[in-house]
Backbone as a printed PyTorch tensor [residue, N CA C, xyz], in Angstrom:
tensor([[[ 25.2610,  19.6180,  37.0460],
         [ 26.6480,  19.9640,  37.2830],
         [ 27.4810,  18.6810,  37.2650]],

        [[ 28.4900,  18.6320,  36.4200],
         [ 29.3290,  17.4330,  36.3620],
         [ 30.0520,  17.1810,  37.6810]],

        [[ 30.1740,  15.9150,  38.0070],
         [ 30.8790,  15.4850,  39.2150],
         [ 32.3250,  15.1410,  38.8500]],

        [[ 33.2630,  15.3340,  39.7790],
         [ 34.6560,  14.9820,  39.4810],
         [ 34.8360,  13.4680,  39.3410]],

        [[ 35.7540,  13.0660,  38.4690],
         [ 36.0810,  11.6590,  38.2870],
         [ 37.5870,  11.4840,  38.3850]],

        [[ 38.0110,  10.3170,  38.8020],
         [ 39.4240,   9.9960,  38.9130],
         [ 39.8560,   9.3300,  37.6120]],

        [[ 40.7880,   9.9670,  36.8900],
         [ 41.2100,   9.4350,  35.5940],
         [ 41.9090,   8.0870,  35.7240]],

        [[ 42.6260,   7.8670,  36.8040],
         [ 43.2720,   6.5580,  37.0150],
         [ 42.2130,   5.4620,  37.1670]],

        [[ 41.1620,   5.7710,  37.9190],
         [ 40.0850,   4.7860,  38.0770],
         [ 39.4160,   4.5000,  36.7370]],

        [[ 39.2190,   5.5460,  35.9300],
         [ 38.6190,   5.3420,  34.6120],
         [ 39.4890,   4.4470,  33.7370]],

        [[ 40.7830,   4.6980,  33.7480],
         [ 41.7120,   3.9350,  32.9160],
         [ 41.7790,   2.4700,  33.3370]],

        [[ 41.5580,   2.1950,  34.6000],
         [ 41.6820,   0.8300,  35.1140],
         [ 40.3510,   0.0820,  35.1950]],

        [[ 39.2780,   0.6740,  34.7070],
         [ 37.9740,   0.0020,  34.7810],
         [ 37.9440,  -1.1840,  33.8240]],

        [[ 37.4840,  -2.3380,  34.3250],
         [ 37.3810,  -3.5150,  33.4570],
         [ 36.1080,  -3.4620,  32.6200]],

        [[ 36.1560,  -4.0360,  31.4460],
         [ 34.9680,  -4.1500,  30.6100],
         [ 34.8510,  -3.0320,  29.5970]],

        [[ 34.3990,  -3.4140,  28.4060],
         [ 34.2280,  -2.4540,  27.3190],
         [ 33.1190,  -1.4650,  27.6740]],

        [[ 33.4000,  -0.1800,  27.5560],
         [ 32.3920,   0.8480,  27.7800],
         [ 32.1960,   1.2530,  29.2280]],

        [[ 32.9360,   0.6530,  30.1580],
         [ 32.7670,   0.9730,  31.5790],
         [ 33.1470,   2.4200,  31.8590]],

        [[ 34.2230,   2.8980,  31.2730],
         [ 34.6540,   4.2850,  31.4880],
         [ 33.6320,   5.2600,  30.9000]],

        [[ 33.0980,   4.9370,  29.7330],
         [ 32.0820,   5.7990,  29.1120],
         [ 30.8550,   5.8950,  30.0170]],

        [[ 30.4300,   4.7650,  30.5580],
         [ 29.2590,   4.7580,  31.4490],
         [ 29.5190,   5.5980,  32.6940]],

        [[ 30.7310,   5.5140,  33.2410],
         [ 31.0750,   6.2990,  34.4310],
         [ 31.0970,   7.7980,  34.1000]],

        [[ 31.6250,   8.1580,  32.9310],
         [ 31.6490,   9.5600,  32.5170],
         [ 30.2360,  10.0970,  32.2800]],

        [[ 29.3770,   9.2780,  31.6700],
         [ 27.9860,   9.6890,  31.4530],
         [ 27.2820,   9.9160,  32.7860]],

        [[ 27.4820,   8.9900,  33.7240],
         [ 26.8480,   9.0950,  35.0370],
         [ 27.3230,  10.3470,  35.7720]],

        [[ 28.5830,  10.7110,  35.5980],
         [ 29.1500,  11.8880,  36.2670],
         [ 28.8040,  13.1860,  35.5280]],

        [[ 28.1960,  13.0910,  34.3300],
         [ 27.7800,  14.2830,  33.5990],
         [ 28.8480,  14.8700,  32.6970]],

        [[ 29.8470,  14.0590,  32.3310],
         [ 30.9430,  14.5560,  31.4860],
         [ 30.8510,  14.0850,  30.0400]],

        [[ 29.7920,  13.4190,  29.6520],
         [ 29.7160,  12.8450,  28.3150],
         [ 28.5480,  13.4660,  27.5670]],

        [[ 28.8390,  14.0950,  26.4530],
         [ 27.7960,  14.6580,  25.6070],
         [ 28.1390,  14.2920,  24.1730]],

        [[ 27.4760,  13.2730,  23.6530],
         [ 27.8240,  12.7730,  22.3220],
         [ 27.4760,  13.7470,  21.2010]],

        [[ 26.7000,  14.8050,  21.5090],
         [ 26.3250,  15.7720,  20.4830],
         [ 27.0610,  17.1050,  20.6320]],

        [[ 28.0390,  17.1810,  21.5110],
         [ 28.7160,  18.4450,  21.8080],
         [ 29.3860,  19.0630,  20.5720]],

        [[ 29.9000,  18.2620,  19.6670],
         [ 30.6000,  18.7830,  18.5050],
         [ 29.7000,  19.0920,  17.3220]],

        [[ 28.3860,  19.0110,  17.5060],
         [ 27.4640,  19.1970,  16.3950],
         [ 27.0430,  20.6460,  16.2050]],

        [[ 27.6930,  21.5780,  16.8830],
         [ 27.3660,  22.9940,  16.7050],
         [ 26.4420,  23.5040,  17.7960]],

        [[ 26.0450,  24.7610,  17.6760],
         [ 25.1890,  25.3630,  18.7090],
         [ 23.7780,  24.7640,  18.6880]],

        [[ 23.1120,  24.8410,  19.8310],
         [ 21.7360,  24.3450,  19.9060],
         [ 20.8140,  25.2110,  19.0610]],

        [[ 19.8080,  24.5820,  18.4650],
         [ 18.7900,  25.2970,  17.7040],
         [ 17.4700,  24.5750,  17.9070]],

        [[ 16.4110,  25.1470,  17.4540],
         [ 15.0830,  24.5820,  17.6580],
         [ 14.7720,  23.4970,  16.6400]],

        [[ 14.1570,  22.4420,  17.1070],
         [ 13.6450,  21.3810,  16.2650],
         [ 12.1820,  21.1850,  16.6250]],

        [[ 11.3650,  20.9320,  15.6340],
         [  9.9620,  20.6100,  15.8630],
         [  9.8130,  19.1140,  15.6800]],

        [[  9.2840,  18.4490,  16.6880],
         [  9.1050,  17.0030,  16.6450],
         [  7.6100,  16.7080,  16.6220]],

        [[  7.1380,  16.1300,  15.5190],
         [  5.7380,  15.7390,  15.4030],
         [  5.6370,  14.2540,  15.6870]],

        [[  4.7590,  13.9090,  16.6080],
         [  4.5880,  12.5200,  17.0010],
         [  3.1520,  12.1080,  16.7090]],

        [[  2.9980,  11.0400,  15.9520],
         [  1.6760,  10.4650,  15.7280],
         [  1.6140,   9.1880,  16.5350]],

        [[  0.5500,   9.0660,  17.3230],
         [  0.4040,   7.8830,  18.1500],
         [ -1.0430,   7.4250,  18.1220]],

        [[ -1.2230,   6.1760,  18.4050],
         [ -2.5770,   5.6580,  18.5240],
         [ -2.7240,   5.0630,  19.9170]],

        [[ -3.9350,   5.0480,  20.3840],
         [ -4.2060,   4.5580,  21.7230],
         [ -5.4660,   3.7200,  21.6910]],

        [[ -5.5460,   2.8120,  22.6080],
         [ -6.7530,   2.0190,  22.7370],
         [ -7.8510,   2.9210,  23.2850]],

        [[ -8.9490,   2.9890,  22.5840],
         [-10.0750,   3.8190,  22.9920],
         [-11.2540,   2.8860,  23.2630]],

        [[-11.8430,   3.0240,  24.4320],
         [-12.9520,   2.1400,  24.7840],
         [-14.1320,   2.9360,  25.3060]],

        [[-15.2810,   2.3210,  25.2480],
         [-16.4980,   2.8940,  25.8230],
         [-17.4380,   1.7400,  26.1300]],

        [[-18.2020,   1.8830,  27.1650],
         [-19.2270,   0.8970,  27.5000],
         [-20.5410,   1.6430,  27.6300]],

        [[-21.5260,   1.2090,  26.8730],
         [-22.8430,   1.8320,  26.9590],
         [-23.8840,   0.7350,  27.1860]],

        [[-24.9760,   1.1010,  27.7640],
         [-26.0820,   0.1660,  27.9720],
         [-27.2780,   0.6740,  27.1850]],

        [[-27.8460,  -0.1990,  26.3880],
         [-29.0120,   0.1590,  25.5850],
         [-30.1360,  -0.8180,  25.8840]],

        [[-31.3590,  -0.3870,  25.6990],
         [-32.5280,  -1.2590,  25.8490],
         [-32.9560,  -1.6900,  24.4530]],

        [[-32.9780,  -3.0160,  24.2350],
         [-33.3340,  -3.5540,  22.9290],
         [-33.9540,  -4.9390,  23.1030]],

        [[-34.5750,  -5.4410,  22.0130],
         [-35.2080,  -6.7540,  22.0530],
         [-34.3070,  -7.8580,  21.4850]],

        [[-33.1820,  -7.4650,  20.8450],
         [-32.2660,  -8.4630,  20.2780],
         [-30.8720,  -7.8650,  20.1640]],

        [[-29.8860,  -8.7200,  19.9190],
         [-28.5040,  -8.2520,  19.7180],
         [-28.4250,  -7.3120,  18.5150]],

        [[-29.1200,  -7.6650,  17.4480],
         [-29.0940,  -6.8480,  16.2320],
         [-29.6550,  -5.4590,  16.5040]],

        [[-30.7650,  -5.4070,  17.2640],
         [-31.3500,  -4.1130,  17.5900],
         [-30.4240,  -3.3250,  18.5250]],

        [[-29.7840,  -4.0260,  19.4760],
         [-28.8490,  -3.3660,  20.3900],
         [-27.6790,  -2.7550,  19.6230]],

        [[-27.1760,  -3.4860,  18.6330],
         [-26.0690,  -2.9700,  17.8160],
         [-26.5090,  -1.7480,  17.0210]],

        [[-27.7160,  -1.7970,  16.4750],
         [-28.2390,  -0.6770,  15.6880],
         [-28.4040,   0.5700,  16.5640]],

        [[-28.9330,   0.4090,  17.7720],
         [-29.1070,   1.5390,  18.6870],
         [-27.7390,   2.0930,  19.1070]],

        [[-26.8100,   1.1930,  19.3940],
         [-25.4600,   1.6250,  19.7830],
         [-24.7890,   2.3960,  18.6490]],

        [[-24.9360,   1.9070,  17.4250],
         [-24.3650,   2.6090,  16.2620],
         [-24.9230,   4.0270,  16.1480]],

        [[-26.2360,   4.1770,  16.3700],
         [-26.8450,   5.5090,  16.3050],
         [-26.2840,   6.4260,  17.3890]],

        [[-26.0810,   5.8810,  18.5920],
         [-25.5260,   6.7030,  19.6790],
         [-24.0840,   7.1100,  19.3720]],

        [[-23.3200,   6.1790,  18.8030],
         [-21.9240,   6.4900,  18.4600],
         [-21.8940,   7.5790,  17.3860]],

        [[-22.6760,   7.4180,  16.3290],
         [-22.7130,   8.4020,  15.2420],
         [-23.2100,   9.7570,  15.7250]],

        [[-24.1020,   9.7530,  16.7190],
         [-24.6310,  11.0050,  17.2570],
         [-23.7250,  11.6500,  18.2970]],

        [[-22.6190,  10.9920,  18.6130],
         [-21.6750,  11.5550,  19.5880],
         [-22.1530,  11.4300,  21.0300]],

        [[-23.0040,  10.4510,  21.2850],
         [-23.5580,  10.2790,  22.6230],
         [-22.8550,   9.1700,  23.3990]],

        [[-21.5330,   9.1270,  23.2980],
         [-20.7430,   8.1130,  24.0000],
         [-19.5770,   8.8170,  24.6810]],

        [[-19.3310,   8.4820,  25.9380],
         [-18.1600,   8.9970,  26.6560],
         [-17.0110,   8.0200,  26.4430]],

        [[-16.0530,   8.4340,  25.6350],
         [-14.9160,   7.5690,  25.3060],
         [-13.8600,   7.6580,  26.3930]],

        [[-13.2380,   6.5380,  26.6990],
         [-12.1360,   6.4640,  27.6450],
         [-10.8620,   6.2210,  26.8410]],

        [[ -9.9950,   7.2160,  26.8090],
         [ -8.7640,   7.1210,  26.0310],
         [ -7.6490,   6.6340,  26.9450]],

        [[ -7.0110,   5.5300,  26.5600],
         [ -5.9320,   4.9540,  27.3640],
         [ -4.6220,   5.6880,  27.1550]],

        [[ -4.2920,   6.5910,  28.0730],
         [ -3.0440,   7.3640,  27.9510],
         [ -1.8130,   6.4730,  28.0350]],

        [[ -1.9170,   5.4000,  28.7900],
         [ -0.7390,   4.5880,  29.0470],
         [ -0.5750,   3.4610,  28.0390]],

        [[ -1.5250,   3.3090,  27.1440],
         [ -1.4360,   2.2870,  26.1120],
         [ -1.0320,   2.8870,  24.7710]],

        [[ -0.3810,   4.0450,  24.8010],
         [ -0.0030,   4.7070,  23.5540],
         [  0.9920,   3.8730,  22.7710]],

        [[  0.7910,   3.8560,  21.4800],
         [  1.7200,   3.1930,  20.5850],
         [  2.1700,   4.2220,  19.5620]],

        [[  3.4670,   4.5060,  19.5270],
         [  4.0020,   5.5080,  18.6080],
         [  3.9310,   4.9600,  17.1900]],

        [[  3.2380,   5.6980,  16.3110],
         [  3.1120,   5.2880,  14.9140],
         [  4.2150,   5.8930,  14.0560]],

        [[  4.5540,   7.1540,  14.3020],
         [  5.6180,   7.7940,  13.5290],
         [  6.1260,   9.0250,  14.2600]],

        [[  7.3640,   9.3640,  13.9870],
         [  7.9860,  10.5770,  14.5290],
         [  8.6470,  11.2980,  13.3610]],

        [[  8.3580,  12.5860,  13.2280],
         [  8.9590,  13.4000,  12.1700],
         [  9.6390,  14.5880,  12.8360]],

        [[ 10.9030,  14.8120,  12.5070],
         [ 11.6610,  15.8900,  13.1030],
         [ 12.0250,  16.8920,  12.0220]],

        [[ 11.6800,  18.1680,  12.2630],
         [ 12.0060,  19.2330,  11.3190],
         [ 12.9810,  20.1870,  11.9860]],

        [[ 14.0440,  20.5060,  11.2940],
         [ 15.0580,  21.4490,  11.7710],
         [ 14.5730,  22.8600,  11.4530]],

        [[ 14.5580,  23.7310,  12.4430],
         [ 14.0650,  25.0900,  12.2250],
         [ 14.9160,  25.8390,  11.2020]],

        [[ 16.1800,  25.5130,  11.0940],
         [ 17.0410,  26.1940,  10.1300],
         [ 16.8120,  25.6990,   8.7040]],

        [[ 16.3310,  24.4940,   8.5340],
         [ 16.0740,  23.9650,   7.2040],
         [ 14.7280,  24.4410,   6.6670]],

        [[ 13.8600,  24.9170,   7.5450],
         [ 12.5320,  25.3990,   7.1410],
         [ 12.6000,  26.7660,   6.4700]],

        [[ 13.7260,  27.4140,   6.5470],
         [ 13.8580,  28.7740,   5.9940],
         [ 14.1010,  28.7640,   4.5160]]])
């Protein structure tokens, strides 16, 4: 719900954009209001995340340990830890529902 604002105070605010910031904070600013009625958009987001796993294998050398680990990874015998907070947005694609028709 928009809050009331004093127009005299807005007019007398120092600094470029100060009145706009006050109007936004009070809920009176919508830069997309003149763009027509709301409609559905589908937003596809591709992201990558750091994925880690730690496994312990019994081996006689580093080379053998790597070979055993590779077999476990290929066999799906690893519990991966996906870093939700390390997401990096790779791409965003927005489709307008009205343009899909």
